[in-house]
Short mmCIF file of C-alpha atoms in Angstrom, two decimals:
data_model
loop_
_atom_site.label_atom_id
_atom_site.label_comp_id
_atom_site.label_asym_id
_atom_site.label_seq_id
_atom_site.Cartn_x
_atom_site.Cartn_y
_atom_site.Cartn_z
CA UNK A 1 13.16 5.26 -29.70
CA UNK A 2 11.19 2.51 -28.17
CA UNK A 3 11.83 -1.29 -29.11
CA UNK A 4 9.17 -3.62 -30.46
CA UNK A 5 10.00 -5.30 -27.01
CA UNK A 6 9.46 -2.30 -25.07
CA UNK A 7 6.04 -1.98 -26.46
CA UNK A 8 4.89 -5.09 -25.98
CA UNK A 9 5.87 -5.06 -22.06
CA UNK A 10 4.38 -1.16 -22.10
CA UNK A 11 0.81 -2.90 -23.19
CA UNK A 12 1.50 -6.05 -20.85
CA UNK A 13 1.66 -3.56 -17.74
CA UNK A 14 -1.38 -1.93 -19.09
CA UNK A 15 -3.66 -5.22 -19.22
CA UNK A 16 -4.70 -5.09 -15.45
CA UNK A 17 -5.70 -1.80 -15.81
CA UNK A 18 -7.50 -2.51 -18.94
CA UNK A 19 -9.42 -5.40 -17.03
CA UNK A 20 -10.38 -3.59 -13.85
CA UNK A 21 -11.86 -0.39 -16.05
CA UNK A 22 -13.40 -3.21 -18.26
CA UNK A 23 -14.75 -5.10 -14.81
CA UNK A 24 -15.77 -1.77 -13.29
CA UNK A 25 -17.89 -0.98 -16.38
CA UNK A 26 -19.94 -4.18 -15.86
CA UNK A 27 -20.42 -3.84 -12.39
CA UNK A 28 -21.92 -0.44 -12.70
CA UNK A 29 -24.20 -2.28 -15.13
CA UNK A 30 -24.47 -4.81 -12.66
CA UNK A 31 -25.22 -7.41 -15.53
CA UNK A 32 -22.45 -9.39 -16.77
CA UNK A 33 -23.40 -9.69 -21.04
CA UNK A 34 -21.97 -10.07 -24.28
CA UNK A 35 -22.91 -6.43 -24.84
CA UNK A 36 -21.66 -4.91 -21.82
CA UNK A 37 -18.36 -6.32 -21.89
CA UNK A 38 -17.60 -4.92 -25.85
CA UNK A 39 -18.41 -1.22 -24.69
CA UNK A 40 -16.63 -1.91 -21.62
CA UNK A 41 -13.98 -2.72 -23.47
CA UNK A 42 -14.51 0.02 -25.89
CA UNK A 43 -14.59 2.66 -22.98
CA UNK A 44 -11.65 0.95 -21.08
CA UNK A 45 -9.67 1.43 -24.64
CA UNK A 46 -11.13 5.04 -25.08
CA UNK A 47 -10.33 5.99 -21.17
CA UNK A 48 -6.78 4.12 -21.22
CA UNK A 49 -5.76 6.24 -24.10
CA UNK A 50 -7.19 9.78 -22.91
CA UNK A 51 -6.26 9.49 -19.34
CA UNK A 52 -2.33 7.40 -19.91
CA UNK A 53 -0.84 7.14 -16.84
CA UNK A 54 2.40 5.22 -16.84
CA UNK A 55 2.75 1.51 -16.60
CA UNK A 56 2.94 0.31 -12.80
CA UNK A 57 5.83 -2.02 -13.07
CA UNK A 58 4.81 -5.53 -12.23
CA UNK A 59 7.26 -7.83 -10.19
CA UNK A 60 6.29 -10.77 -13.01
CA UNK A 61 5.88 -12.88 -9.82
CA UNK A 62 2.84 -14.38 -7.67
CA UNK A 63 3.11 -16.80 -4.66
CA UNK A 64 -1.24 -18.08 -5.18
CA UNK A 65 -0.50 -19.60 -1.13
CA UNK A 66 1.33 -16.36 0.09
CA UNK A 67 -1.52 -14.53 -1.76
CA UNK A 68 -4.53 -16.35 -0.07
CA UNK A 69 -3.12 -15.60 3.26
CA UNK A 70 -2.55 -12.08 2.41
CA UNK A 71 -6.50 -11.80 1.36
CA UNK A 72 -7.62 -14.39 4.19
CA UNK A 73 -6.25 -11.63 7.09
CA UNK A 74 -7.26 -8.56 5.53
CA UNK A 75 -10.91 -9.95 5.62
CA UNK A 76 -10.41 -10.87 9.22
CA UNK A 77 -8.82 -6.98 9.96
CA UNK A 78 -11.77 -5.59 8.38
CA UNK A 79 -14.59 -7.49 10.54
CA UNK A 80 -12.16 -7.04 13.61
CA UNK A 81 -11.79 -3.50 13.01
CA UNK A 82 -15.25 -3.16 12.22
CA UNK A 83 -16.49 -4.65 15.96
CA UNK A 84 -13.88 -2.74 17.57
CA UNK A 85 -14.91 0.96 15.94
CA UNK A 86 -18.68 -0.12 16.33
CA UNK A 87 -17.74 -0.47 20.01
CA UNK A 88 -16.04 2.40 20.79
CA UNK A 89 -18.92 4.95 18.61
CA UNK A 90 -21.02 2.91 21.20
CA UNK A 91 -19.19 3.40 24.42
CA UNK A 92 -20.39 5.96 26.75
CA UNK A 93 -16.82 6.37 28.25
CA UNK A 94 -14.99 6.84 24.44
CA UNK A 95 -12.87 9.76 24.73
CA UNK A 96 -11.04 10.77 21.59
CA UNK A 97 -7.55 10.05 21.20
CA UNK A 98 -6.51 9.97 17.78
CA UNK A 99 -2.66 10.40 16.36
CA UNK A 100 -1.07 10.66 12.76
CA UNK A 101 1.63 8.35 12.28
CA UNK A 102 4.58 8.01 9.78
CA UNK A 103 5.61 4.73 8.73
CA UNK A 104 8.61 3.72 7.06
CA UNK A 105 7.98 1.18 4.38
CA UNK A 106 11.02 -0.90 3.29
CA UNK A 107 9.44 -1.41 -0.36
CA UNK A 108 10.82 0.80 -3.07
CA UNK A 109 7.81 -0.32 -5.48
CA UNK A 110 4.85 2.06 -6.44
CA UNK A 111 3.11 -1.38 -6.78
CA UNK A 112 3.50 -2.45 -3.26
CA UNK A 113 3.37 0.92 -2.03
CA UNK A 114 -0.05 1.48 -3.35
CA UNK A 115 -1.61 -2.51 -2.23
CA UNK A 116 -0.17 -1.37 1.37
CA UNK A 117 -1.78 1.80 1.57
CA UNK A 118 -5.48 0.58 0.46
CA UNK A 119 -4.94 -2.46 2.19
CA UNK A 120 -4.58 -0.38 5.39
CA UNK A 121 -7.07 1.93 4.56
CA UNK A 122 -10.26 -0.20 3.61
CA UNK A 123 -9.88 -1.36 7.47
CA UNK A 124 -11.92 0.76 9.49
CA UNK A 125 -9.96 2.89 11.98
CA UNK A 126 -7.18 4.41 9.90
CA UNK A 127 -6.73 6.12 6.93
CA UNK A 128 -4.00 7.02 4.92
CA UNK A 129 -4.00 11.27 4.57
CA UNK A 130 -0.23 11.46 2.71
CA UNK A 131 2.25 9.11 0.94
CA UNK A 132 6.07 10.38 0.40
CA UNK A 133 6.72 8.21 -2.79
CA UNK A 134 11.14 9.01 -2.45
CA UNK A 135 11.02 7.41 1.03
CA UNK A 136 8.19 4.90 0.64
CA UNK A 137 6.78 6.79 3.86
CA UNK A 138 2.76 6.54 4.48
CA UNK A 139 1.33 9.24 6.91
CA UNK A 140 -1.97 7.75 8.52
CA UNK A 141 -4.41 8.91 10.70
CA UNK A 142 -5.47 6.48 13.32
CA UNK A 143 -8.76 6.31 15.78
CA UNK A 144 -7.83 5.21 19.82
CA UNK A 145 -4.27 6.15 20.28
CA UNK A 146 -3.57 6.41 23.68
CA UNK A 147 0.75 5.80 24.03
CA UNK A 148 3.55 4.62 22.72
CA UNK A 149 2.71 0.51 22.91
CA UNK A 150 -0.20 1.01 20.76
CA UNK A 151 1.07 3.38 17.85
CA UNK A 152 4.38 0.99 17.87
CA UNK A 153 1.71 -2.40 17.44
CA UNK A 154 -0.40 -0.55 14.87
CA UNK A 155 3.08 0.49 13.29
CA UNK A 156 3.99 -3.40 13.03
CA UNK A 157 0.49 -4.13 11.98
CA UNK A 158 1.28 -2.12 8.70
CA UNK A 159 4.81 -3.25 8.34
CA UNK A 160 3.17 -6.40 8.36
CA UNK A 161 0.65 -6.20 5.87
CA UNK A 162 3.37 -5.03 3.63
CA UNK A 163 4.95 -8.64 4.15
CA UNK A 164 2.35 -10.23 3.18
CA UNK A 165 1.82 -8.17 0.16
CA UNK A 166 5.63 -8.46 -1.05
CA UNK A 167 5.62 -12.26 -0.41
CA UNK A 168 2.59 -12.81 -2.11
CA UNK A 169 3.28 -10.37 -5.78
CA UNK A 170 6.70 -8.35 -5.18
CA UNK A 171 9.73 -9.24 -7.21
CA UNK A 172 12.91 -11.24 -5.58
CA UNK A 173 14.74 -7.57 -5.02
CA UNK A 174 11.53 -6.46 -2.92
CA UNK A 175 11.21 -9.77 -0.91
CA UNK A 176 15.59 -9.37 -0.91
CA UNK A 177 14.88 -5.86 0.53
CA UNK A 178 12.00 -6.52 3.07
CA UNK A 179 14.07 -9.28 4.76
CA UNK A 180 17.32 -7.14 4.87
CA UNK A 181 15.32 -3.70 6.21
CA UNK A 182 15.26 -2.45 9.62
CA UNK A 183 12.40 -2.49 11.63
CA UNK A 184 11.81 1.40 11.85
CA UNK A 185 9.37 3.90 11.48
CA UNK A 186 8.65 7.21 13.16
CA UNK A 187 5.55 8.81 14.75
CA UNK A 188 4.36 12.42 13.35
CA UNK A 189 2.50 14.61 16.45
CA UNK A 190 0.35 17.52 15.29
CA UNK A 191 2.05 20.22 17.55
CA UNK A 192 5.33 19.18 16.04
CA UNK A 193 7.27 19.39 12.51
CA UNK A 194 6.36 17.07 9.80
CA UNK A 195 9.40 15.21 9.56
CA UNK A 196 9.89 14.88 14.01
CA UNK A 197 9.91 11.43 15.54
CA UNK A 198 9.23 10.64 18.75
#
């Protein structure tokens, strides 16, 4: 039996979702009114009941500097990237070399798990084809791969963007956890199993 306190932090961890469905609903409008945002709020309340999907735990904590940096780099990966894909689907000499990778978050937080995969996704180049939720593992596919120096900086690059992202909203046990993991992670070959390293 669920506590009057339970509840109340139950619809607390359903607010954001509540406000993005409500914010997406205006958007596809594209015209921010009165109007739009009561049946956006209507549909948010109709879709947030069908479709329940349990509360994403949040950490209850949020560093605004930590935050801006966090937002301020992935805009500058994104144009990077962007330049540096545009320039190889415009190189004559481009020869594909592509690999699927397997990196080891230390974050045991669907939260963070979930801002570090779209957060590495939305930049051009990779994409994230699998997440193993037990071991906080993301399996990416990434463009230009040509030996072990690069997949071990792109590996970093992640493991970094989950630093920012657990400095900027994770709780005191994830920021605990991140500074106390080791820095590991594994690379996944096609011709081999799954769960090989190399």
């Amino acid at each position: 039996m669920t506590t009057r306190k339970d509840r109340l932090t139950g619809a607390l961890n359903q607010l954001p979702l509540f406000a993005g469905l409500v914010l997406l609903w205006m958007l596809l409008w594209g015209n921010f009114s009165w109007l739009n945002l009561l049946t956006g709020a209507v549909f948010a309340a109709l879709v947030s009941a069908t479709f329940y999907l349990p509360a994403v735990q949040q950490s209850g904590r949020l560093n605004p500097w930590r935050l801006l940096i966090y937002f301020g780099r992935l805009l500058f990966d994104i144009v990077r990237a962007s330049i540096e894909v545009a320039a190889l689907a415009l190189s004559p000499r481009y020869r594909a070399s592509n690999a699927i990778l397997a990196i080891e978050l230390s974050t045991r937080s669907d939260l963070i798990l979930t801002w570090t995969a779209v957060s590495t996704s939305i930049v051009p180049g990779s994409i994230v084809i699998d997440i193993d939720r037990v071991s906080s593992t993301l399996y990416l596919h990434v463009l230009n791969m040509h030996d072990a120096v690069e997949t071990e900086k792109f590996r970093r690059s992640v493991l970094a963007t989950e630093r920012r992202i657990v400095l900027a909203i994770g709780s005191r046990e994830d920021v605990k956890r991140l500074r106390q993991a080791p820095q590991h992670g594994a690379t996944w070959n096609p011709g081999e199993p799954r769960g090989g390293s190399s």
